[in-house]
C-alpha positions in Angstrom: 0.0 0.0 0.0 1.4 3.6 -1.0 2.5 5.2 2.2 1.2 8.5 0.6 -2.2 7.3 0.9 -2.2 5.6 4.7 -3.4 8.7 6.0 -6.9 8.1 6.3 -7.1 4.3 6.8 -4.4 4.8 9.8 -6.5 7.8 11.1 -9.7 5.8 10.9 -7.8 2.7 12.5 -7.5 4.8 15.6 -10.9 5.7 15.6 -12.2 2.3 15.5 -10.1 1.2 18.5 -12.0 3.4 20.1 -15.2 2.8 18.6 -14.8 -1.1 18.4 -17.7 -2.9 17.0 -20.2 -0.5 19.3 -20.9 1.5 15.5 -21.6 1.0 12.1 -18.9 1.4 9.7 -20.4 4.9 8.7 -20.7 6.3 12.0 -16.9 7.5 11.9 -17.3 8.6 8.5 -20.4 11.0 9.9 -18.1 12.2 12.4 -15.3 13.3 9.9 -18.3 14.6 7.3 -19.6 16.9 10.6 -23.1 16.1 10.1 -25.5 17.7 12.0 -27.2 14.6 14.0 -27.3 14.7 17.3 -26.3 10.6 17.1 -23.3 11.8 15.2 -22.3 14.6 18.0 -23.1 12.0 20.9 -20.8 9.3 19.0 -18.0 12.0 18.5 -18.3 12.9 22.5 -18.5 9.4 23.8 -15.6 7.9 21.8 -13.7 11.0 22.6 -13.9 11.6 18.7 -14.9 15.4 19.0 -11.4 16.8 17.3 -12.1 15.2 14.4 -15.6 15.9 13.8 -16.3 18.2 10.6 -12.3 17.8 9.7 -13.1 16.3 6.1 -16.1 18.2 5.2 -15.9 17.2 1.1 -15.1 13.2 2.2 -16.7 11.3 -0.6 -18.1 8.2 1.2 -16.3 5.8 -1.3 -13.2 6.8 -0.5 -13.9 6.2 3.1 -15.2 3.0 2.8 -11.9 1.9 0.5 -9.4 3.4 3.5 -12.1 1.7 6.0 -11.2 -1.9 5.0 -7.5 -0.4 4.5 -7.6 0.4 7.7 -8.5 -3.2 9.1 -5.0 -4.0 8.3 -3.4 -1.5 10.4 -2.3 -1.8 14.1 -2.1 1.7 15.8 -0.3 3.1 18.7 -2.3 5.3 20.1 0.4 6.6 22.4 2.8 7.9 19.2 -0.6 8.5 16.9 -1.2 11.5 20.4 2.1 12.8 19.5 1.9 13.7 15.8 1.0 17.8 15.5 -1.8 17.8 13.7 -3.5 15.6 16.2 -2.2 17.6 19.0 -3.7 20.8 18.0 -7.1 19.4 16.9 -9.9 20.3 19.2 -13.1 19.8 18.8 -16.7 21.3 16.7 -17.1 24.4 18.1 -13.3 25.7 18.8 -13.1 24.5 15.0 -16.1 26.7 13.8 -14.5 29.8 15.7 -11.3 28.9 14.1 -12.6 28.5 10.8 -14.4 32.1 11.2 -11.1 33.9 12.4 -9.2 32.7 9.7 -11.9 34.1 7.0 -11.4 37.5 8.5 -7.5 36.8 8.7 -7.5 35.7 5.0 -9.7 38.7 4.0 -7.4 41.3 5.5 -4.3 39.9 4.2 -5.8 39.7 0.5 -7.0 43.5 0.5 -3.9 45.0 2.3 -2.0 43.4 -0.2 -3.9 45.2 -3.0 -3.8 47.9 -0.9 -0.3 48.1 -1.3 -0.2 47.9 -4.7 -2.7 50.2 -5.2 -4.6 47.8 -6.9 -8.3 48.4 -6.5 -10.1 46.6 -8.9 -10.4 42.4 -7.6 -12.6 39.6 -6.1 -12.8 38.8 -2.7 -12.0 35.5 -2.0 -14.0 35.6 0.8 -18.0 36.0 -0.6 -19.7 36.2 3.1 -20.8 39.1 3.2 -21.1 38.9 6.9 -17.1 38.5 6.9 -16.7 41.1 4.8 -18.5 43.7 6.8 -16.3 42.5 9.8 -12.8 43.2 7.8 -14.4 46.7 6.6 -15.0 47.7 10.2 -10.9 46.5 10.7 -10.1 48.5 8.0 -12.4 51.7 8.4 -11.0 51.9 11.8 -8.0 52.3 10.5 -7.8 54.0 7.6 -5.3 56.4 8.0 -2.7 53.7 9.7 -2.8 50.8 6.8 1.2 50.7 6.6 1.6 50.1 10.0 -1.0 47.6 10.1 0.4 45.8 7.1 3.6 45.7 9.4 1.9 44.1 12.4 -0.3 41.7 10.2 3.3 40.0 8.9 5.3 39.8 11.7 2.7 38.4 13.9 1.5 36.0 11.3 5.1 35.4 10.7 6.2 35.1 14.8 3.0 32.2 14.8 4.2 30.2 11.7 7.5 30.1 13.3 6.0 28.1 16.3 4.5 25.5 14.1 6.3 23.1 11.9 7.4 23.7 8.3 5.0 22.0 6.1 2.0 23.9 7.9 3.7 27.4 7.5 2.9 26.0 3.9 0.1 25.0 4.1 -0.9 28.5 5.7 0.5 30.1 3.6 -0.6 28.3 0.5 -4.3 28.8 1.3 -3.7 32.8 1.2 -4.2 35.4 -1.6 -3.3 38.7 -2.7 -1.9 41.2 -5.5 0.3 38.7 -7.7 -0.8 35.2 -6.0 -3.6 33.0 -5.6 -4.6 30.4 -3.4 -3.5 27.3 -4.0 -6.3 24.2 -3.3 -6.0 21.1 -0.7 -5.3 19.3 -4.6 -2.3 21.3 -5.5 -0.7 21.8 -1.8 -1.0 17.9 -1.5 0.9 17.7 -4.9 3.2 20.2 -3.8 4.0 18.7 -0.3 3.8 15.2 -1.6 1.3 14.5 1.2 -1.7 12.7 1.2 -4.8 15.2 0.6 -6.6 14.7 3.8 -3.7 14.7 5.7 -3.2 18.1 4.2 -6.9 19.1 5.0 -6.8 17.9 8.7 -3.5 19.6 9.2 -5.6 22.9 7.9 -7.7 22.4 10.6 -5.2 21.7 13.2 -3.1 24.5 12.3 -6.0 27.0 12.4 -7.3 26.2 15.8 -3.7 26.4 16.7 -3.2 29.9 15.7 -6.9 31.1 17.0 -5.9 29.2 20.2 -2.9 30.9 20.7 -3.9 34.8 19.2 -7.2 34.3 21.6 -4.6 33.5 24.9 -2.5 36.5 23.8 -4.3 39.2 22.8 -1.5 41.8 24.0 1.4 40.0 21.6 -1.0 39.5 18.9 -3.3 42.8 18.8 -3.9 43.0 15.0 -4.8 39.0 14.6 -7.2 39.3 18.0 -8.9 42.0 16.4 -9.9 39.1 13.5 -11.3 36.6 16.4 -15.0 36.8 15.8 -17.2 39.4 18.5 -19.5 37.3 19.1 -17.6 34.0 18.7 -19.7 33.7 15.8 -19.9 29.6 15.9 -22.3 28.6 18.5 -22.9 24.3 17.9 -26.5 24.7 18.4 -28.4 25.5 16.1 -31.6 28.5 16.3 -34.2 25.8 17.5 -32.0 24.2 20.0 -30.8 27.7 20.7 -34.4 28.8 21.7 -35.4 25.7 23.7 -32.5 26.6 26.1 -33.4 30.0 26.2 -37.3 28.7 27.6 -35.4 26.3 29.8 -33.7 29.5 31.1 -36.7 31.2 31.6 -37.7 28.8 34.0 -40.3 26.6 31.4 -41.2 22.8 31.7 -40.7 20.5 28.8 -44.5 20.5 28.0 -44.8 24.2 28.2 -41.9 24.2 25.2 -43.3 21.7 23.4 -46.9 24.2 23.5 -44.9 27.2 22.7 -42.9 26.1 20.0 -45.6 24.0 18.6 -43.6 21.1 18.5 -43.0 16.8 19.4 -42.2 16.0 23.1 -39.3 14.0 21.2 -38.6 17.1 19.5 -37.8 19.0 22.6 -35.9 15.6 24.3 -33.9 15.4 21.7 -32.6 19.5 22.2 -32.2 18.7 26.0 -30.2 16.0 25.1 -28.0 18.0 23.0 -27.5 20.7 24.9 -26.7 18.3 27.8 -23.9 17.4 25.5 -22.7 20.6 24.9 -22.7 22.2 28.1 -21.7 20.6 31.4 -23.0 22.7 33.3 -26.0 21.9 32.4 -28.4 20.2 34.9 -30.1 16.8 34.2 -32.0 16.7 37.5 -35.5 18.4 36.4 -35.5 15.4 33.8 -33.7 12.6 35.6 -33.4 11.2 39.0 -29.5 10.6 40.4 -30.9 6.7 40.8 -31.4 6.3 37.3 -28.7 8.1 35.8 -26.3 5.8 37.9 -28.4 2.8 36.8 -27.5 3.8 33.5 -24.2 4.5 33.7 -23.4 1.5 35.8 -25.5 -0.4 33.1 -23.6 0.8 29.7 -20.2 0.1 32.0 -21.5 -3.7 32.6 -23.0 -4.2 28.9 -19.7 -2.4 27.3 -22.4 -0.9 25.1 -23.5 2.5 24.3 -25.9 1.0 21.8 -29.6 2.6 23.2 -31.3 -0.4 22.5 -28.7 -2.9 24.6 -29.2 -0.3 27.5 -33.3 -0.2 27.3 -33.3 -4.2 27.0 -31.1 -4.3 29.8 -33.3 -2.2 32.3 -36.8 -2.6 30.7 -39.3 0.1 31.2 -38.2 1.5 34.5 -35.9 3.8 32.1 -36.7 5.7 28.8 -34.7 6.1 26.1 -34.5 10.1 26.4 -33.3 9.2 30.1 -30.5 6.8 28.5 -29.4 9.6 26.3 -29.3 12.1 28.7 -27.4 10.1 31.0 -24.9 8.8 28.6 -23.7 13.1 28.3 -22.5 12.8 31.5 -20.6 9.6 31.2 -16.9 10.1 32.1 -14.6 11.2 30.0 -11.6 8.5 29.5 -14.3 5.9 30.6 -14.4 3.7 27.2 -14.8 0.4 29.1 -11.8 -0.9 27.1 -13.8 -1.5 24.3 -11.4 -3.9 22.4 -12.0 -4.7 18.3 
């Protein structure tokens, strides 16, 4: 097998030592996609999956299911798979969604001061949002009368990050920018260029990004221009405006029933946003839908089964649980706890 292309089978080796046989072959392929299930976000958080979810956006699924049998022939160390960089540096959904946003602005501002500088006016954004554009005009307007010196700032803080991070993601960075003279390069021609293997190149892209948000968001003093490029108003929240809303009412002090009458919606409907949310935020609390019995009767039941399969669980403890108590419980499973799930 071409050592160019193990990328992706040895990445979703690892995933299914963690996974075992508890999933389908498609739920890690879900995962990496980012699909917006709550199944898929549950399965991310409870195989301690999350850094990888949404990394391989345009993953055609027969080209995952070829690396997924490639992968049955690979034996991973996890312990040297944790040191490689890219893995390192990934996070998880919703640092990647800031990430993703700060980089648009970044990207923006580097592509019209450099026409700036040229005194070329007449181009394409290669950012269309207009939503990201607005954001970069405010940079700018701001300071309008100070563009050299912000040109100066932009590189050498750019240029003081890249020198943290290893030499083929300075490229890829790099690579992925535009301005008077250049044009981005694609995941296609960087892989070509760095004789990598394209998703390799694409994860790295998302490693590197929530590096450099990561670090410009801790040290806002050392990096002034780039913090200025972190989204207001973190501009990435996971849940979407439904789920968004039912937390609001739960705020507010409103029952599950009372949603369901407001919004107009299924019971199941509203479970299935508690649930999520549950996932997402830790704080949280489960006890207005869940007694502390049953959550450790769940708990204590998915460690005994070595399943996180619903339907093992419900079998298991019959009707004095449902299954939205099952999925609500299973949020606050701990983390590290796999069971030693075993392939």
């Amino acid at each position: 097998m071409n050592d160019l292309c193990m990328f992706l089978p040895r990445v979703i080796a690892y995933a299914y030592d963690k996974i075992s046989d508890d999933r389908s072959k498609k739920s890690f392929y879900f995962i990496l996609k980012g699909q917006r299930s709550l199944q898929v976000l549950q399965d991310a958080q409870w195989f301690e999956l999350e850094q990888f979810y949404a990394t391989l956006p345009t993953l055609a699924y027969e080209t995952y299911k070829k690396a997924y049998y490639e992968s049955k022939q690979i034996k991973i160390m996890a312990d040297v798979f944790h040191k490689e960089w890219f893995y390192t540096h990934l996070k998880n959904a919703e640092t990647l969604q800031s990430a993703s946003v700060f980089i648009a602005h970044v990207q923006l501002l580097v592509q019209v001061l450099s026409h700036w500088k040229a005194n070329h006016k007449s181009y394409m954004p290669m950012i269309r949002s207009e939503k990201i554009q607005k954001f970069v005009k405010q940079i700018l307007h701001k300071e309008r009368n100070h563009c050299a010196m912000l040109c100066i700032h932009l590189y050498q803080e750019i240029y003081d990050l890249c020198m943290q991070m290893p030499e083929n993601c300075c490229e890829i960075f790099m690579g992925r920018q535009m301005g008077f003279g250049y044009n981005a390069r694609t995941f296609e021609q960087l892989s070509v260029h760095l004789k990598l293997d394209i998703y390799e190149v694409q994860m790295t892209w998302c490693a590197l990004i929530q590096y450099m948000y990561l670090t410009v968001k801790k040290n806002p003093e050392k990096y002034s221009t780039l913090f200025r490029c972190i989204p207001i108003d973190e501009a990435s929240r996971i849940f979407n405006r439904s789920v968004h809303q039912t937390k609001m009412l739960l705020k507010a002090g409103k029952t599950l029933e009372e949603i369901c009458q407001i919004k107009k919606v299924k019971r199941t409907t509203v479970e299935s946003h508690i649930v999520e949310i549950a996932l997402q935020d830790m704080s949280f609390s489960l006890q207005p839908f869940i007694s502390e019995e049953k959550l450790h009767m769940i708990l204590q039941c998915a460690k005994q089964t070595r399943s996180y399969r619903l339907r093992t669980i419900k079998t298991y403890l019959g009707d004095s649980v449902s299954y939205f108590e099952i999925r609500l419980a299973l949020t606050r499973r701990e983390r590290g706890g796999n069971f030693e799930f075993k392939r």
